[in-house]
Structures are given as C-alpha cells and as structure tokens.
Short mmCIF file of C-alpha atoms in Angstrom, two decimals:
data_model
loop_
_atom_site.label_atom_id
_atom_site.label_comp_id
_atom_site.label_asym_id
_atom_site.label_seq_id
_atom_site.Cartn_x
_atom_site.Cartn_y
_atom_site.Cartn_z
CA MET P 16 -12.74 32.26 -41.22
CA LYS P 17 -10.31 29.05 -41.79
CA TRP P 18 -7.96 27.82 -38.74
CA TRP P 19 -5.92 24.41 -39.47
CA VAL P 20 -3.73 22.75 -38.76
CA LYS P 21 -0.22 20.79 -39.69
CA ALA P 22 -1.24 16.78 -40.33
CA ALA P 23 0.88 14.16 -40.98
CA ILE P 24 1.45 10.55 -42.36
CA GLY P 25 -0.06 8.57 -38.98
CA PRO P 26 1.32 4.57 -37.47
CA ALA P 27 -2.39 3.74 -39.26
CA LEU P 28 -1.53 4.66 -42.75
CA LEU P 29 2.36 3.35 -42.59
CA ALA P 30 0.92 -0.72 -41.16
CA ALA P 31 -1.26 -0.48 -44.10
CA SER P 32 0.88 0.70 -46.88
CA ALA P 33 2.83 -2.00 -45.18
CA ALA P 34 0.41 -4.54 -46.31
CA TRP P 35 -0.92 -3.90 -49.57
CA GLY P 36 0.45 -6.31 -51.87
CA GLN P 37 0.31 -6.35 -55.86
CA GLY P 38 -3.05 -5.69 -57.43
CA ALA P 39 -4.53 -4.49 -54.62
CA ALA P 40 -6.30 -1.08 -54.16
CA ALA P 41 -5.98 2.10 -51.85
CA LEU P 42 -6.79 5.35 -49.88
CA THR P 43 -4.47 8.09 -49.63
CA VAL P 44 -5.65 10.56 -47.29
CA GLU P 45 -3.59 13.62 -48.29
CA ARG P 46 -4.66 16.39 -46.09
CA ALA P 47 -7.03 16.71 -42.75
CA GLU P 48 -7.65 20.07 -41.44
CA LEU P 49 -9.80 21.30 -38.67
CA GLU P 50 -11.75 24.80 -39.48
CA ARG P 51 -13.37 27.25 -37.57
CA VAL P 52 -16.44 28.71 -38.67
CA GLU P 53 -19.26 30.85 -37.53
CA GLN P 54 -21.78 27.56 -36.46
CA GLY P 55 -18.76 25.70 -34.70
CA VAL P 56 -15.80 23.57 -35.64
CA ALA P 57 -15.39 20.98 -38.62
CA PHE P 58 -12.92 18.22 -39.97
CA VAL P 59 -12.03 18.71 -43.42
CA VAL P 60 -10.81 15.34 -45.16
CA ALA P 61 -9.90 14.68 -48.33
CA GLY P 62 -7.64 12.40 -50.14
CA ALA P 63 -8.05 10.02 -53.41
CA ALA P 64 -8.82 6.50 -53.85
CA PRO P 65 -7.56 5.77 -58.09
CA ASP P 66 -8.15 2.47 -57.75
CA LEU P 67 -12.25 2.59 -56.85
CA PRO P 68 -14.74 3.81 -59.25
CA ASP P 69 -16.55 6.02 -58.83
CA ARG P 70 -19.56 6.38 -56.18
CA ALA P 71 -18.05 4.34 -54.46
CA ARG P 72 -18.84 4.34 -50.47
CA VAL P 73 -15.53 5.99 -48.14
CA ARG P 74 -16.20 5.56 -44.18
CA VAL P 75 -14.30 8.43 -42.90
CA VAL P 76 -13.82 8.19 -39.22
CA LEU P 77 -11.92 10.95 -36.81
CA ARG P 78 -10.07 9.08 -34.03
CA LEU P 79 -9.09 10.43 -30.44
CA GLY P 80 -6.78 7.82 -28.90
CA ASP P 81 -8.90 4.74 -28.76
CA GLY P 82 -12.47 6.39 -28.86
CA GLU P 83 -14.19 7.32 -32.39
CA ALA P 84 -17.28 9.56 -32.20
CA VAL P 85 -17.21 11.38 -35.55
CA GLN P 86 -17.56 9.49 -39.64
CA GLN P 87 -19.18 9.88 -42.17
CA PHE P 88 -19.81 8.06 -45.28
CA VAL P 89 -18.69 9.50 -48.76
CA GLU P 90 -18.44 8.69 -52.66
CA VAL P 91 -15.74 8.28 -54.30
CA GLY P 92 -15.15 11.03 -57.71
CA GLY P 93 -12.86 10.35 -60.32
CA GLY P 94 -10.88 9.00 -58.26
CA ARG P 95 -11.34 11.33 -55.28
CA PHE P 96 -12.87 11.20 -51.99
CA THR P 97 -13.78 14.59 -49.53
CA ALA P 98 -15.17 14.37 -46.10
CA ARG P 99 -16.86 17.16 -43.88
CA LEU P 100 -17.87 16.49 -40.27
CA GLY P 101 -19.40 18.93 -38.58
CA PRO P 102 -20.07 21.82 -37.75
CA PHE P 103 -20.06 21.00 -33.91
CA LYS P 104 -20.58 23.07 -31.29
CA ARG P 105 -19.33 20.96 -28.68
CA ARG P 106 -15.51 22.22 -27.98
CA VAL P 107 -12.33 19.55 -28.94
CA LEU P 108 -9.93 19.02 -27.11
CA PRO P 109 -5.82 19.73 -27.70
CA GLY P 110 -4.98 15.37 -29.12
CA ALA P 111 -3.45 14.11 -31.70
CA TYR P 112 -6.44 12.87 -33.45
CA GLU P 113 -6.19 10.19 -36.52
CA ALA P 114 -8.62 11.17 -39.75
CA VAL P 115 -9.11 6.82 -40.66
CA ALA P 116 -10.49 6.15 -44.47
CA SER P 117 -11.52 2.75 -45.04
CA ILE P 118 -14.45 1.78 -47.38
CA ASP P 119 -16.30 -1.19 -45.53
CA SER P 120 -18.26 -3.56 -48.96
CA SER P 121 -21.33 -3.81 -46.42
CA VAL P 122 -22.73 -0.67 -46.99
CA GLN P 123 -22.38 0.22 -50.92
CA ARG P 124 -24.62 -0.27 -53.20
CA GLU P 125 -25.46 -3.43 -54.73
CA ALA P 126 -24.27 -2.55 -58.74
CA LEU P 127 -20.80 -1.74 -56.90
CA ALA P 128 -20.86 -4.35 -54.01
CA GLU P 129 -19.58 -7.34 -55.92
CA ARG P 130 -16.49 -5.58 -56.96
CA ILE P 131 -15.21 -3.79 -54.45
CA SER P 132 -15.65 -7.25 -52.01
CA ALA P 133 -12.57 -8.33 -54.29
CA LEU P 134 -10.49 -5.93 -53.99
CA ALA P 135 -8.38 -5.50 -50.67
CA VAL P 136 -8.31 -1.91 -50.11
CA ALA P 137 -5.61 -0.51 -47.93
CA PRO P 138 -7.48 2.58 -45.89
CA GLY P 139 -5.53 5.13 -45.54
CA ALA P 140 -4.80 7.83 -41.81
CA ARG P 141 -3.43 11.43 -41.48
CA THR P 142 -2.21 12.50 -38.06
CA LEU P 143 -4.06 16.18 -37.10
CA GLN P 144 -3.06 18.27 -34.30
CA VAL P 145 -4.51 20.20 -32.54
CA GLY P 146 -2.94 22.48 -29.41
CA THR P 147 0.11 21.71 -28.30
CA PRO P 148 1.16 18.17 -26.73
CA GLU P 149 1.60 20.40 -23.26
CA GLU P 150 -1.82 21.52 -23.98
CA ALA P 151 -3.46 18.13 -24.05
CA ALA P 152 -1.60 17.03 -21.10
CA ALA P 153 -2.80 19.50 -19.14
CA GLU P 154 -6.85 19.18 -20.43
CA ARG P 155 -6.59 15.12 -19.97
CA GLU P 156 -5.23 15.64 -16.00
CA LYS P 157 -7.84 18.51 -16.04
CA LEU P 158 -10.70 16.08 -16.96
CA ARG P 159 -9.66 12.95 -15.12
CA ARG P 160 -9.69 14.89 -11.95
CA ARG P 161 -13.17 16.13 -12.86
CA TYR P 162 -14.22 12.21 -13.94
CA LEU P 163 -12.78 10.83 -10.41
CA GLY P 164 -14.55 13.30 -8.79
CA VAL P 165 -17.79 11.88 -10.04
CA LEU P 166 -16.97 8.72 -9.43
CA GLU P 167 -15.80 9.51 -5.65
CA ASP P 168 -19.19 10.53 -5.19
CA LEU P 169 -20.79 7.63 -6.69
CA ARG P 170 -18.59 5.63 -3.86
CA MET P 171 -20.47 8.24 -1.07
CA LEU P 172 -23.78 7.65 -2.48
CA LYS P 173 -23.00 3.62 -2.92
CA GLY P 174 -21.02 3.82 1.22
CA ALA P 175 -24.57 5.88 2.06
CA LEU P 176 -26.85 3.05 0.51
CA ASP P 177 -25.25 0.25 1.75
CA GLN P 178 -25.12 1.18 5.34
CA TRP P 179 -27.75 2.93 6.19
CA GLY P 180 -29.89 -0.15 3.62
CA THR P 181 -28.17 -2.65 5.94
CA ALA P 182 -29.20 -0.79 9.47
CA VAL P 183 -32.67 -1.33 8.34
CA THR P 184 -33.08 -4.58 7.02
CA VAL P 185 -31.45 -5.60 10.40
CA ARG P 186 -34.30 -3.23 12.30
CA THR P 187 -37.18 -5.02 10.44
CA MET P 188 -35.82 -8.57 11.04
CA ALA P 189 -35.64 -8.00 14.86
CA ALA P 190 -39.08 -6.05 14.31
CA ARG P 191 -39.71 -9.51 12.19
CA ARG P 192 -38.99 -11.63 15.49
CA ALA P 193 -40.56 -9.34 18.02
CA PHE P 194 -43.44 -9.96 16.36
CA PRO P 195 -43.94 -13.37 14.06
CA ARG P 196 -47.76 -12.61 13.60
CA GLU P 197 -47.77 -9.09 12.88
CA VAL P 198 -45.52 -6.32 12.74
CA PRO P 199 -47.47 -3.35 14.35
CA ALA P 200 -48.57 -0.62 11.79
CA ARG P 201 -46.62 2.21 14.19
CA GLU P 202 -42.93 0.36 13.79
CA VAL P 203 -44.00 0.30 10.12
CA ARG P 204 -44.55 3.62 10.03
CA SER P 205 -41.62 4.82 11.98
CA VAL P 206 -39.57 2.11 8.95
CA GLU P 207 -40.87 3.55 5.87
CA ARG P 208 -40.71 7.40 7.55
CA GLU P 209 -36.52 5.90 7.70
CA TRP P 210 -35.73 4.74 4.94
CA THR P 211 -37.95 7.31 2.41
CA SER P 212 -35.97 9.90 4.03
CA PHE P 213 -33.11 8.30 3.25
CA GLY P 214 -34.27 8.34 -0.44
CA ASP P 215 -36.09 11.52 -0.77
CA ASP P 216 -33.12 13.40 1.19
CA GLN P 217 -30.38 12.07 -0.04
CA LEU P 218 -29.94 8.89 -2.61
CA VAL P 219 -32.34 10.80 -4.85
CA PRO P 220 -30.92 13.68 -4.93
CA GLY P 221 -27.69 12.53 -5.29
CA LEU P 222 -27.69 10.29 -8.05
CA ALA P 223 -30.09 13.11 -9.65
CA ALA P 224 -26.99 15.20 -9.25
CA ILE P 225 -24.31 13.25 -10.57
CA ARG P 226 -26.08 12.88 -13.62
CA PHE P 227 -25.84 15.84 -14.30
CA ASP P 228 -22.54 16.23 -14.04
CA LEU P 229 -21.76 13.19 -16.36
CA GLN P 230 -24.65 14.95 -18.79
CA GLN P 231 -22.33 17.91 -18.80
CA LEU P 232 -19.52 16.55 -19.28
CA GLY P 233 -20.59 14.86 -22.22
CA GLU P 234 -21.91 17.94 -23.65
CA TYR P 235 -18.96 19.74 -22.87
CA VAL P 236 -16.76 17.98 -25.67
CA LEU P 237 -16.58 16.76 -29.19
CA ILE P 238 -14.21 13.50 -28.57
CA SER P 239 -13.90 12.98 -24.58
CA TYR P 240 -9.42 11.46 -23.85
CA PHE P 241 -12.34 8.34 -22.13
CA PRO P 242 -14.81 7.15 -24.29
CA THR P 243 -15.26 3.81 -22.30
CA LEU P 244 -15.68 5.35 -18.38
CA GLU P 245 -19.67 6.99 -19.19
CA PRO P 246 -21.07 4.19 -20.03
CA VAL P 247 -19.51 2.43 -17.02
CA LEU P 248 -20.35 5.08 -14.89
CA SER P 249 -24.00 4.59 -16.25
CA GLU P 250 -24.37 1.62 -15.22
CA LEU P 251 -23.30 2.28 -11.82
CA ILE P 252 -25.47 4.41 -11.97
CA THR P 253 -28.16 1.92 -12.95
CA SER P 254 -26.73 -0.37 -10.51
CA LEU P 255 -27.26 2.22 -7.70
CA ASP P 256 -30.95 2.24 -8.03
CA ARG P 257 -31.41 -1.39 -8.21
CA MET P 258 -29.77 -1.19 -5.05
CA HIS P 259 -31.55 0.66 -3.26
CA ALA P 260 -35.03 -0.68 -5.36
CA ALA P 261 -33.24 -4.17 -3.92
CA PHE P 262 -33.18 -3.15 0.44
CA THR P 263 -37.07 -2.16 -0.63
CA VAL P 264 -37.61 -5.30 -1.09
CA ALA P 265 -36.17 -6.71 1.45
CA ILE P 266 -37.27 -3.96 4.05
CA HIS P 267 -41.10 -4.40 2.97
CA GLY P 268 -41.78 -8.17 2.83
CA ASN P 269 -39.54 -8.45 6.33
CA LEU P 270 -42.67 -6.27 7.57
CA GLY P 271 -44.93 -8.03 5.67
CA ARG P 272 -46.38 -5.30 3.28
CA PRO P 273 -46.36 -5.53 -0.43
CA PRO P 274 -42.92 -2.84 -1.97
CA PRO P 275 -43.65 -0.29 -4.25
CA ARG P 276 -44.54 -1.60 -7.40
CA GLU P 277 -41.65 0.45 -9.13
CA ALA P 278 -39.15 -0.95 -6.62
CA ALA P 279 -40.16 -4.37 -6.71
CA ALA P 280 -39.99 -4.28 -10.51
CA LYS P 281 -36.35 -2.85 -10.11
CA GLY P 282 -35.46 -5.41 -7.36
CA GLY P 283 -35.46 -8.62 -8.63
CA PHE P 284 -31.55 -8.84 -8.28
CA SER P 285 -29.79 -10.03 -5.49
CA LEU P 286 -27.49 -7.83 -2.93
CA ASP P 287 -24.64 -10.02 -3.44
CA GLU P 288 -24.77 -9.84 -6.77
CA LEU P 289 -25.88 -6.26 -7.09
CA ARG P 290 -22.69 -5.66 -5.08
CA ARG P 291 -19.91 -7.46 -7.49
CA ASN P 292 -21.73 -5.73 -10.29
CA VAL P 293 -21.15 -2.62 -8.67
CA GLY P 294 -17.31 -3.69 -8.11
CA ALA P 295 -16.54 -4.52 -10.75
CA LEU P 296 -17.65 -1.54 -12.82
CA ALA P 297 -15.45 0.48 -9.96
CA ALA P 298 -12.97 -1.34 -11.18
CA ALA P 299 -12.91 -0.74 -14.76
CA ALA P 300 -14.37 2.75 -13.68
CA TYR P 301 -10.59 3.50 -12.32
CA ALA P 302 -8.47 1.74 -15.16
CA ALA P 303 -9.94 4.18 -17.52
CA LEU P 304 -8.96 6.85 -16.07
CA GLY P 305 -5.57 5.38 -15.11
CA ALA P 306 -5.90 5.57 -11.14
CA PRO P 307 -5.10 2.97 -8.49
CA PRO P 308 -8.47 0.84 -7.68
CA GLN P 309 -10.26 1.51 -4.53
CA GLU P 310 -12.59 -0.87 -2.67
CA TRP P 311 -16.61 -0.04 -2.69
CA ARG P 312 -17.18 -2.27 0.09
CA LEU P 313 -18.85 -1.94 3.91
CA ILE P 314 -16.20 -2.41 6.49
CA ASP P 315 -16.25 -6.29 7.82
CA GLY P 316 -15.98 -7.11 10.75
CA SER P 317 -14.75 -10.23 10.36
CA VAL P 318 -11.25 -8.81 8.06
CA PRO P 319 -8.13 -8.00 10.66
CA GLU P 320 -6.16 -4.66 10.60
CA ARG P 321 -3.16 -5.22 8.40
CA MET P 322 -0.03 -4.24 10.47
CA GLU P 323 1.28 -2.58 6.41
CA ASP P 324 -0.83 -0.50 8.01
CA ALA P 325 1.19 0.93 10.18
CA GLN P 326 3.69 3.37 8.97
CA GLY P 327 5.99 4.34 12.11
CA ASP P 328 3.51 5.84 14.41
CA LEU P 329 1.07 6.64 12.47
CA PHE P 330 -1.74 3.50 12.32
CA ARG P 331 -4.23 4.33 8.74
CA SER P 332 -6.53 1.61 8.14
CA THR P 333 -7.13 0.78 4.67
CA VAL P 334 -9.50 -2.22 6.67
CA ALA P 335 -11.95 0.09 8.76
CA LYS P 336 -10.81 3.56 7.61
CA PHE P 337 -9.53 5.38 10.36
CA GLU P 338 -6.62 6.19 11.42
CA VAL P 339 -4.85 7.54 14.65
CA LYS P 340 -0.71 8.25 15.89
CA LYS P 341 0.89 6.40 18.86
CA PRO P 342 2.56 8.18 21.71
CA ALA P 343 6.68 7.66 20.79
CA GLY P 344 7.75 4.53 21.89
CA TRP P 345 4.72 2.54 22.28
CA LEU P 346 3.48 -0.69 20.49
CA PHE P 347 0.60 -1.39 18.08
CA ASP P 348 -0.84 -4.80 18.06
CA ILE P 349 -3.29 -5.96 16.26
CA SER P 350 -4.28 -9.78 17.57
CA PRO P 351 -7.60 -10.48 18.31
CA VAL P 352 -9.81 -9.90 21.99
CA ARG P 353 -13.14 -9.09 20.99
CA PRO P 354 -15.41 -8.54 17.85
CA THR P 355 -15.70 -4.67 18.23
CA VAL P 356 -11.97 -4.05 19.18
CA ARG P 357 -9.58 -3.28 15.66
CA LEU P 358 -6.56 -2.53 17.49
CA ARG P 359 -4.99 -1.44 21.18
CA VAL P 360 -2.28 0.36 21.77
CA LEU P 361 0.08 -0.67 24.36
CA PRO P 362 2.89 1.30 26.25
CA PRO P 363 6.83 -0.18 26.19
CA GLY P 364 8.10 -2.87 28.92
CA GLN P 365 6.28 -4.76 31.27
CA GLU P 366 5.28 -2.22 34.10
CA PHE P 367 2.24 -1.16 33.35
CA THR P 368 1.35 -4.32 31.50
CA GLY P 369 -2.42 -4.68 32.76
CA LYS P 370 -2.98 -0.98 34.03
CA VAL P 371 -2.40 0.89 31.07
CA ALA P 372 -4.30 0.83 27.37
CA ALA P 373 -5.55 1.96 24.65
CA GLY P 374 -7.57 1.17 21.68
CA ILE P 375 -9.53 1.50 18.86
CA GLU P 376 -13.72 0.10 18.75
CA LEU P 377 -16.58 0.01 16.36
CA HIS P 378 -19.55 0.61 18.21
CA ASP P 379 -22.23 0.06 15.30
CA HIS P 380 -25.80 1.04 16.21
CA PRO P 381 -29.02 0.62 13.01
CA MET P 382 -31.63 2.30 15.00
CA ALA P 383 -30.30 5.46 15.42
CA ASP P 384 -32.16 7.54 12.77
CA SER P 385 -29.94 10.91 13.54
CA PHE P 386 -26.44 11.69 15.82
CA ASP P 387 -28.42 12.01 19.32
CA GLU P 388 -29.62 9.03 18.73
CA LEU P 389 -26.38 7.86 17.97
CA ALA P 390 -24.76 9.77 21.39
CA ALA P 391 -27.80 8.38 23.58
CA LEU P 392 -27.45 4.81 22.58
CA ASP P 393 -23.84 4.71 22.49
CA GLU P 394 -23.43 5.78 25.91
CA ALA P 395 -25.88 3.56 27.13
CA MET P 396 -24.17 0.33 25.50
CA VAL P 397 -20.79 1.69 27.92
CA ARG P 398 -22.66 1.92 30.20
CA ASN P 399 -23.99 -1.97 30.07
CA THR P 400 -20.72 -3.48 29.02
CA HIS P 401 -18.56 -1.69 31.28
CA PRO P 402 -18.91 -3.03 35.57
CA GLY P 403 -19.14 -0.69 37.98
CA PHE P 404 -19.79 1.95 35.82
CA GLU P 405 -19.65 5.83 37.21
CA LEU P 406 -19.88 8.71 34.86
CA LYS P 407 -17.88 11.87 35.92
CA LYS P 408 -17.97 13.73 32.31
CA ALA P 409 -19.03 13.51 29.21
CA ARG P 410 -19.56 16.19 25.60
CA ARG P 411 -20.51 16.14 22.88
CA LEU P 412 -17.70 16.69 20.11
CA SER P 413 -17.23 18.82 17.24
CA VAL P 414 -14.32 18.57 15.22
CA PRO P 415 -13.50 20.49 12.80
CA ASP P 416 -13.36 17.64 8.90
CA ALA P 417 -13.62 19.16 5.80
CA THR P 418 -14.90 15.92 4.35
CA MET P 419 -18.37 16.75 6.71
CA PRO P 420 -21.11 18.66 5.49
CA GLY P 421 -20.77 21.68 7.22
CA GLY P 422 -17.43 21.47 8.47
CA VAL P 423 -17.96 19.48 11.88
CA ARG P 424 -17.36 15.16 12.55
CA PRO P 425 -19.88 15.21 15.45
CA GLY P 426 -18.69 12.91 18.22
CA LEU P 427 -19.13 12.23 22.50
CA GLU P 428 -16.15 11.91 24.57
CA LEU P 429 -16.93 10.28 27.84
CA ARG P 430 -14.78 10.02 31.41
CA PHE P 431 -16.21 7.28 33.86
CA ARG P 432 -14.89 5.50 36.90
CA SER P 433 -15.42 1.22 35.94
CA THR P 434 -15.05 -1.80 38.86
CA GLN P 435 -13.56 -4.67 37.32
CA GLN P 436 -13.73 -8.15 39.78
CA GLY P 437 -11.47 -8.09 42.12
CA GLY P 438 -12.03 -4.21 43.04
CA LYS P 439 -9.67 -2.77 41.00
CA ARG P 440 -11.11 0.68 39.68
CA TYR P 441 -10.02 2.25 36.44
CA ALA P 442 -9.79 5.43 35.09
CA VAL P 443 -10.95 5.56 31.76
CA ILE P 444 -11.91 7.83 28.03
CA GLN P 445 -14.09 6.67 25.26
CA TYR P 446 -13.53 9.65 23.04
CA ALA P 447 -15.90 8.92 19.56
CA LEU P 448 -16.06 9.92 16.22
CA PHE P 449 -18.85 9.29 14.42
CA CYS P 450 -19.64 7.72 11.13
CA ARG P 451 -21.27 10.66 8.53
CA TRP P 452 -24.76 8.51 8.15
CA HIS P 453 -25.19 8.22 11.93
CA LYS P 454 -24.54 4.34 12.14
CA ARG P 455 -21.51 3.79 13.73
CA THR P 456 -18.92 5.56 16.18
CA TYR P 457 -15.28 5.13 15.83
CA ALA P 458 -13.86 4.99 19.56
CA LEU P 459 -10.71 5.56 21.18
CA VAL P 460 -11.30 3.86 25.06
CA CYS P 461 -7.85 5.28 26.81
CA ILE P 462 -8.12 3.07 30.21
CA ALA P 463 -5.22 3.62 33.40
CA GLU P 464 -4.99 1.91 36.58
CA GLU P 465 -6.84 4.26 38.96
CA GLY P 466 -4.36 6.34 40.38
CA LEU P 467 -2.21 6.22 36.74
CA GLU P 468 -4.70 8.55 34.79
CA GLY P 469 -2.23 12.24 35.77
CA ARG P 470 0.87 10.36 35.05
CA PHE P 471 -0.96 9.46 30.96
CA ASP P 472 -3.26 11.34 30.51
CA PRO P 473 -1.71 13.61 28.17
CA LEU P 474 -0.31 10.95 26.44
CA PHE P 475 -4.18 9.85 25.75
CA LYS P 476 -5.36 13.43 25.14
CA GLN P 477 -2.57 13.26 22.87
CA MET P 478 -4.67 9.84 21.04
CA CYS P 479 -7.20 10.99 21.22
CA ASP P 480 -6.48 14.48 18.80
CA SER P 481 -4.70 12.81 16.65
CA LEU P 482 -7.49 10.19 15.79
CA LYS P 483 -10.15 10.91 12.12
CA VAL P 484 -12.19 8.52 10.70
CA LEU P 485 -11.59 8.43 7.15
CA ASP P 486 -15.37 7.61 5.65
CA ALA P 487 -14.83 10.18 3.44
CA PRO P 488 -12.68 8.54 0.05
CA HIS P 489 -10.58 11.45 -0.76
CA GLN P 490 -9.45 10.37 2.83
CA ARG P 491 -8.87 7.07 2.24
CA THR P 492 -6.45 8.11 -0.98
CA GLN P 493 -4.09 9.83 0.80
CA ASP P 494 -1.15 9.09 0.89
CA PRO P 495 0.19 8.94 5.26
CA GLY P 496 3.34 9.77 4.51
CA GLY P 497 2.44 13.19 3.43
CA ARG P 498 1.17 14.19 6.20
#
C-alpha cells in the first residue's frame, strides 16, 4: 500500500535557480513521496538531470529543519534519477521535510570526475509536508518537554554529585589535617563506604536511567526536531562521569591512598574545568530546546541575595534556592550581617527594632551521612552558637513536598530560650528544612524578646508555613507570580 503527501517546490530550489547561470547544469526534484509499506516507511525522491552524463552520482538528502539524518547516492540514467530512502522502522515525525538533490564531484567515478567538476551544478529541492503544521507543533512541544525532563534529571544529578563530592572532599581534608602522618584505617573505610554508596546508589543508576531515556528517544524517531541536542546531552553524561572520577581521585589523595584504576584513567581533568564544561554544555542544550538557560552551580555563600527576587511579600531566591513569604508591611533586608544569614525579615517602624526579627540561614554539615545525622548536627550547632541556650521543644518535621522522594521533605523545629549579653532573654524558633542530599539545612530563625513571643507567634507560624526549599530543578523555574 502506498501513501504519499503533497510536495511543493522548496526555498532551497528557488535560491539555487537564481544562482544558476547560463551554460551550467541543474538538478530538478520533480517528486518527493512518503510510502508506508509492510517493512515501515520509505521516501521516494525522483527528478531530472538532463545536463549530466549517465552514471553521474547524485546525493539525495532528507532534512527536517536544521538536521539531516538520511541520505542516498544514486546514479543518473537517461537524464533522470530516482532514490528510495528506507524502508525505516522508526517513526516519521509530522513536519515540513525537504528532499535535496546535489552533486559532489569528490564521489564521482574517475572517468567522469573531471567532466562533472567543471560544471556548476545547481541543486534541486522539494518540500514534503507530513501531517499538518498543527500536528507538527504539538509533537515538537511534546518531545521538547521530554528532553527538558532529561536535562532536569541531569541537573539534579550534577547538583547531588557536586554537593556530595565537595562534602566528602572537605571531610577528607579535615582528616588529613588531624592525622598528618597517616589517616586511620577506620576513617578511610568510613569515607570510602560513604562515597561508594553515593556512586552505587545514586549516581550510577541515575546516569544509566538517563542513558536509557536518550536511547529510547533516539530510536523513537527517524529525524529529530532537535538534531544538535543528542550529542550535547551525551557529552554532559560523559562530563559528569569524569567529575565523579575527579572527586574520587581527590578524595583518595587526601586519604593518602591510590585511587581505583578506572577513576585514575578518567580523573585527569580539574574540577573547575569540568564545571565550566558542564555549564557550557547545559547552556547549549537549553539553547537547542529554545528554553531559558538555568544555572548549574552550587550555592556560593559569597554571592549576596538579590532584591529583584522580592515580588511583593514573596521572596524567591534565585541564588540560595529558597522561598519565604513575609507578613504584610514587614520588610526584606539582604544586608550582610554574617556569612550564614541570607535574608532578614523585619517588622515595620522602630518600635520593635532590636526586639523582633526573622531571617533565613543556611547551615552546611558536610559530615552528615543521613537526615538523622543532619538533624543532630544542626541541633548541636544551634546549642553552641546561641548563648544561654535552653531548649523548650524539639520536633522533627515531615513537610509535604512533591519534588522529594516519597513526597515529604524532612526538617527540624527547635523552640528555645537564649540569654544575650546584658541579661536580655529571647524566645527563638528555628524552623529548618533539609536539602535533599542531607548536607544542608535551610533555617527560618524567628526571634522575639521574651514577653513579645505570644504576640508574634501567629506571624512567625505564617512565615514558617511559607518556607520552601527550591533544590528541585522545576521549582527553580516556576513563575512566582503564578503561585
């Protein structure tokens, strides 16, 4: 059974005809059809080459947009040529395909090469519309979203790799300083177990799943709408694999141990170089998909927050990746007060200056191996940093979060008293949510001078309930105005 769609003269042919001068040769594509047969689909391209000798080789290419995926060389006979590309099992996407016939003198038979190379042969082309433009637009957007999903998965893996690798490297550097002669075997085993667990449980399965998704997408269609994207994504996967190896080499070096042979072979690149390469590849991938570029880097504590991230009462940090909503009339303040404080939220007027405040703090705990350890380390840090600490209540949090495994983000709420210099006492609430890699807490710290806490507790609760961690890629790109 044959099924074909109407073909029209393409723009490439019109351009070529304008450049065709007197005494030159020309190719004309008279017919371009798509056939559906039992073995799949095939493209038939036929045309005329009246000025070319028999057995001259014509290159026939099928293009979709900027990509070209299938081609065939056929010979001229009696001033005509016919190419049959396929049959193919893959799906032919709806869209405007262009069948282009041209002459390449470098592939001609020796007896004809000199004669053909002396000719200025104008190519011929014909457009072949498969499906409707509306169907093509819908299918293109569907595949674009699938590729964006793959890119988001890669970004999340990169974030996990960078955060885990940095945390374990910091841990080994501390161990090296503590034991300059030789790191004890128990510490070596503990670090190796943690790093191997991350690789085996998260990185390797994650990269394997992404490779499978890309393979499925590549085998799914004959010619992609995004021909430049697949090699970029493949190179991103390779770069993340090399980053893992580079971290492995650094970690073993700090421990005074030789790295595994495979890691040594792959880990010859500096981490800074790999991060730059990953960033450039990610930018190229977003550009290929026509999507806004997203940053693929860890949060840098030296980079201040941006007041542009405040939209009304909502502050959605594009730097440290958190979101919080202030009470009406209160003020956002990004002035640096100490390294861990990202943002302060202050009541209006002067009445409560020095008496009431709230703020977002980031607490990093690279030694934490689990959410339980993160909770214990964060509580210990709070006890040591707040003078006159007196715990009133502690409770673990399980906040609904669709971006987290199991739909829940862990956290810890501490309510305590703190006595400052001069004997002033403050009631403090620290409402902390955990990053997905259990290495950092995002803490909303609410402080009220003793006696004022009852008045401000409802407002503090509103702020705590509004706190969100934006360490999932799709959260970072949401429009805050739409929430």
